[in-house]
Amino acid sequence: CTSPASSFSTSTAPSSTWRKSVLLSGHWTLCAAYSKTASCWPSPPGVLRSLCRKFDGVEFDVFLTYNGSYCYDRRGDIFVSPIPPQDVQTLIQNAAALGRPVSVAGRTQLLSNGTDDDLTAYYAIGGRAPVISDKFDEVSRGEVFQLLMGCRESDWPAILKGTSGAKIAAWWDRAVDIIPISGGKGAGIQKVLAYYGLTPEDAMAFGDGNNDIEMFQAVGHSVAMGNASADLKAIASEVCRPCAEDGIYHYCKENGLI
């Protein structure tokens, strides 16, 4: 998410173009503009709210979490799409067969049954560390919106073996997010836009990984970070500076969005 890249372009679209826009951001990135704001973030609601308090003067109206599997605002839930319980247990067993620990994401907790180098490094990208807890089994039997684990792409078939309601959402070559087959950032965005009476043309998104492809397809204007994957850049409306150079901030500033 923070690797440098040389590709960069800016937009000359007037700020009035986005007066109704929902500004969406990709994995591990939080951003805001105007009154309708949403974010895709792999953190429980309590963690999100504490992070948002660091943005002085910014009010966040909507949250798209766990790759769009759980979306809510201050009034309540907008889209709730957990992984089928039987699939959660199968995924944990499949991970164990591969010798891999996993994290499970519930509404308020993100807990692990262990960690390894890949999972630890995955969390570190977002400045966090796995929380290994004896409550893992309890949380894994409740509503689970996402599992996280270290792996390689060659492991994907073994991870999903025996499941019918889960899919892989990946943006890094050393780990994956496992989400409900009915979820995904695109599905979450569609639900949020419909909830607020907005159209895709009213929304724009920033992203950098292949798990943002569905998100870009769900909005009218998409901006790939300079460090984005080639696949994502290929479908983006524009490319801005990399994450490491505060690309979202500069794009919004240069185009009168903030």
C-alpha atoms as one frame of an Amber mdcrd trajectory, in Angstrom:
protein
   0.000   0.000   0.000   2.923   2.355   0.378   5.281   1.356  -2.413   6.417
   4.279  -4.600   5.403   4.724  -8.228   6.087   7.390 -10.830   2.651   7.648
 -12.443   0.834  10.861 -11.562  -1.894  13.016 -13.031  -4.351  15.620 -11.796
  -7.906  16.523 -12.685  -9.327  19.850 -13.749 -12.907  18.934 -12.819 -14.570
  21.793 -10.895 -15.390  21.209  -7.259 -19.090  21.635  -8.013 -18.932  18.313
  -9.842 -18.655  16.524  -6.493 -20.993  18.510  -4.248 -23.096  15.378  -3.678
 -20.242  12.943  -3.841 -19.569  10.079  -1.530 -15.819   9.887  -1.197 -14.652
   6.325  -0.768 -11.213   5.059   0.042  -9.506   1.744  -0.330  -7.844  -0.687
   2.059  -6.148   0.872   5.124  -6.942   4.397   3.890  -9.345   6.880   5.438
 -10.407  10.119   3.774 -13.200  12.667   3.811 -14.812  15.418   1.756 -18.047
  17.366   2.063 -20.942  15.806   3.926 -21.140  12.248   2.609 -18.135  10.158
   3.492 -17.442   6.450   3.511 -14.431   4.276   4.049 -13.453   0.657   3.465
 -11.431  -0.393   6.500 -10.680  -3.731   8.158 -11.313  -2.478  11.702 -14.139
  -2.838  14.212 -16.458   0.163  14.611 -14.922   1.253  17.908 -11.464   1.392
  16.344 -12.804   3.337  13.386 -14.500   5.937  15.544 -11.356   6.456  17.610
  -9.316   6.918  14.433 -11.796   9.395  13.026 -11.458  11.596  16.079  -7.924
  12.361  14.874  -9.342  14.274  11.898 -10.195  17.601  13.497 -13.281  19.256
  12.057 -14.271  16.224   9.988 -17.540  14.385  10.533 -17.773  10.907   9.015
 -21.300   9.927   8.049 -20.933   6.394   6.709 -18.528   3.520   7.228 -17.939
   0.615   4.846 -15.934  -1.931   6.797 -14.478  -5.376   6.193 -14.288  -4.918
   2.415 -17.907  -3.713   2.330 -19.374  -6.639   4.264 -20.578  -4.458   7.143
 -21.798  -0.920   6.379 -23.398   1.440   8.865 -23.974   5.044   9.839 -24.822
   6.736  13.127 -28.460   5.668  12.794 -27.713   1.986  12.427 -26.865  -0.799
  10.000 -27.116  -0.268   6.244 -25.710  -3.554   4.921 -24.919  -6.621   7.022
 -23.456  -9.596   5.160 -21.611 -12.099   7.393 -19.914 -15.238   6.141 -22.111
 -18.335   6.660 -21.217 -19.826  10.071 -20.430 -23.271   8.679 -18.047 -21.723
   6.182 -16.246 -19.799   8.936 -15.468 -23.022  10.778 -14.415 -24.748   7.553
 -12.086 -21.849   6.701 -10.472 -22.007  10.152  -9.956 -25.760   9.752  -8.534
 -25.302   6.257  -6.132 -22.673   7.555  -5.016 -24.989  10.344  -4.356 -27.735
   7.784  -2.023 -25.290   6.028  -0.338 -24.451   9.320  -1.716 -20.927   9.238
  -3.273 -18.876  12.056  -6.233 -16.652  11.212  -8.016 -13.564  12.460 -11.799
 -13.317  12.604 -13.639 -10.012  12.370 -16.906  -9.535  14.219 -18.927  -6.368
  14.713 -16.781  -5.119  17.561 -13.736  -7.381  17.730 -10.898  -8.510  15.476
  -9.202 -11.459  17.179  -6.599 -14.057  16.197  -5.884 -17.638  17.188  -2.175
 -17.011  16.644   0.117 -15.245  14.229   2.986 -15.841  11.840   5.392 -13.611
   9.944   2.950 -12.941   7.104  -0.046 -12.134   9.303   2.048  -9.909  11.554
   3.417  -8.049   8.547  -0.103  -7.694   7.124  -1.315  -5.957  10.274   1.830
  -3.827  10.428   0.917  -2.202   7.109  -1.933  -0.539   8.984   0.131   0.176
  12.075  -1.515  -2.570  14.115  -0.698  -5.996  15.526  -2.787  -9.186  15.762
  -4.706  -9.563  19.023  -4.369 -13.183  20.132  -7.255 -13.973  22.457  -8.879
 -16.902  24.237 -12.181 -15.404  23.042 -11.318 -16.333  19.458 -13.562 -19.416
  19.414 -16.488 -17.455  20.853 -16.179 -14.674  18.278 -15.699 -17.169  15.439
 -19.091 -18.717  16.248 -20.899 -15.390  16.031 -21.290 -13.004  13.117 -18.007
 -13.019  11.187 -17.626 -10.556   8.341 -14.054 -11.301   7.348 -11.126 -13.593
   8.038  -7.508 -12.549   7.557  -4.598 -14.937   7.060  -1.164 -15.148   5.593
  -0.830 -17.317   2.490   0.224 -17.442  -1.130  -2.047 -17.453  -4.174  -1.307
 -21.145  -4.690  -3.033 -21.777  -1.319  -6.339 -20.190  -2.324  -8.076 -23.383
  -3.534  -7.151 -25.185  -0.304  -8.355 -22.254   1.799 -11.797 -22.192   0.161
 -12.196 -25.972  -0.084 -15.603 -27.079   1.155 -17.103 -23.590   1.332 -19.896
 -22.106  -0.776 -20.456 -18.668   0.748 -16.956 -17.203   0.916 -14.482 -15.661
  -1.498 -10.965 -14.238  -1.517 -10.326 -10.495  -1.613  -6.594  -9.919  -2.048
  -4.370  -6.919  -2.659  -1.076  -8.276  -1.260   0.868 -11.363  -2.306   1.492
 -12.601   1.255  -2.000 -12.491   2.784  -5.707 -12.417   1.994  -9.022 -11.203
   3.309 -11.771 -13.809   3.126 -15.214 -12.262   2.813 -18.803 -13.402   2.125
 -19.528 -14.192  -1.490 -22.408 -11.695  -1.280 -20.102  -8.979   0.034 -17.286
  -6.924  -1.429 -16.676  -3.216  -1.707 -18.837  -2.926  -4.818 -21.829  -4.515
  -3.104 -21.379  -2.353  -0.014 -21.165   0.833  -2.055 -24.279  -0.032  -4.027
 -26.206  -0.511  -0.773 -24.953   2.766   0.705 -25.694   4.772  -2.430 -29.214
   3.347  -2.603 -29.737   4.076   1.106 -28.890   7.745   0.585 -30.730   8.060
  -2.725 -27.514   8.626  -4.661 -26.372   7.265  -8.013 -22.925   5.978  -9.031
 -22.387   9.311 -10.787 -22.638  11.004  -7.375 -19.728   8.963  -6.025 -15.977
   8.835  -6.428 -13.412   6.430  -5.012  -9.700   6.127  -4.307  -7.920   2.784
  -4.232  -4.636   0.995  -4.789  -5.233  -2.775  -4.790  -7.037  -5.350  -6.867
  -9.636  -5.683  -4.101 -10.639  -2.132  -5.110 -11.667  -3.158  -8.641 -15.275
  -3.809  -7.586 -15.285  -0.452  -5.791 -14.150   1.389  -8.926 -16.818  -0.358
 -10.973 -19.504   0.838  -8.538 -18.766   4.583  -8.734 -18.877   7.225 -11.438
 -15.334   8.517 -10.956 -12.345   6.497  -9.766  -8.849   7.627  -8.820  -6.027
   5.103  -8.562  -3.131   5.856  -6.257   0.260   6.212  -7.896   1.331   2.975
  -6.219  -1.783   1.103  -7.402  -1.689  -2.206  -9.226  -1.556  -2.147 -13.007
  -4.972  -3.817 -13.188  -6.556  -1.089 -11.079  -4.893   1.755 -12.963  -6.199
   0.265 -16.212  -9.827   0.885 -15.194  -9.334   4.127 -13.240 -10.639   7.496
 -14.398  -7.440   9.121 -13.142  -4.201   8.431 -11.288  -2.977  10.582  -8.403
   0.147  10.603  -6.275   1.099   7.481  -4.270  -0.162   6.803  -0.742   3.305
   7.556   0.638   3.034  11.064  -0.827  -0.433  11.764   0.616  -2.008  11.345
  -2.794  -5.635  11.562  -1.616  -4.995  14.792   0.273  -3.226  16.455  -2.637
  -5.842  15.330  -5.160  -8.682  16.676  -3.019  -6.823  19.924  -2.319  -5.931
  20.497  -5.970  -9.507  19.890  -7.101 -11.267  22.000  -4.477 -12.765  19.051
  -2.602 -11.309  20.145   0.725
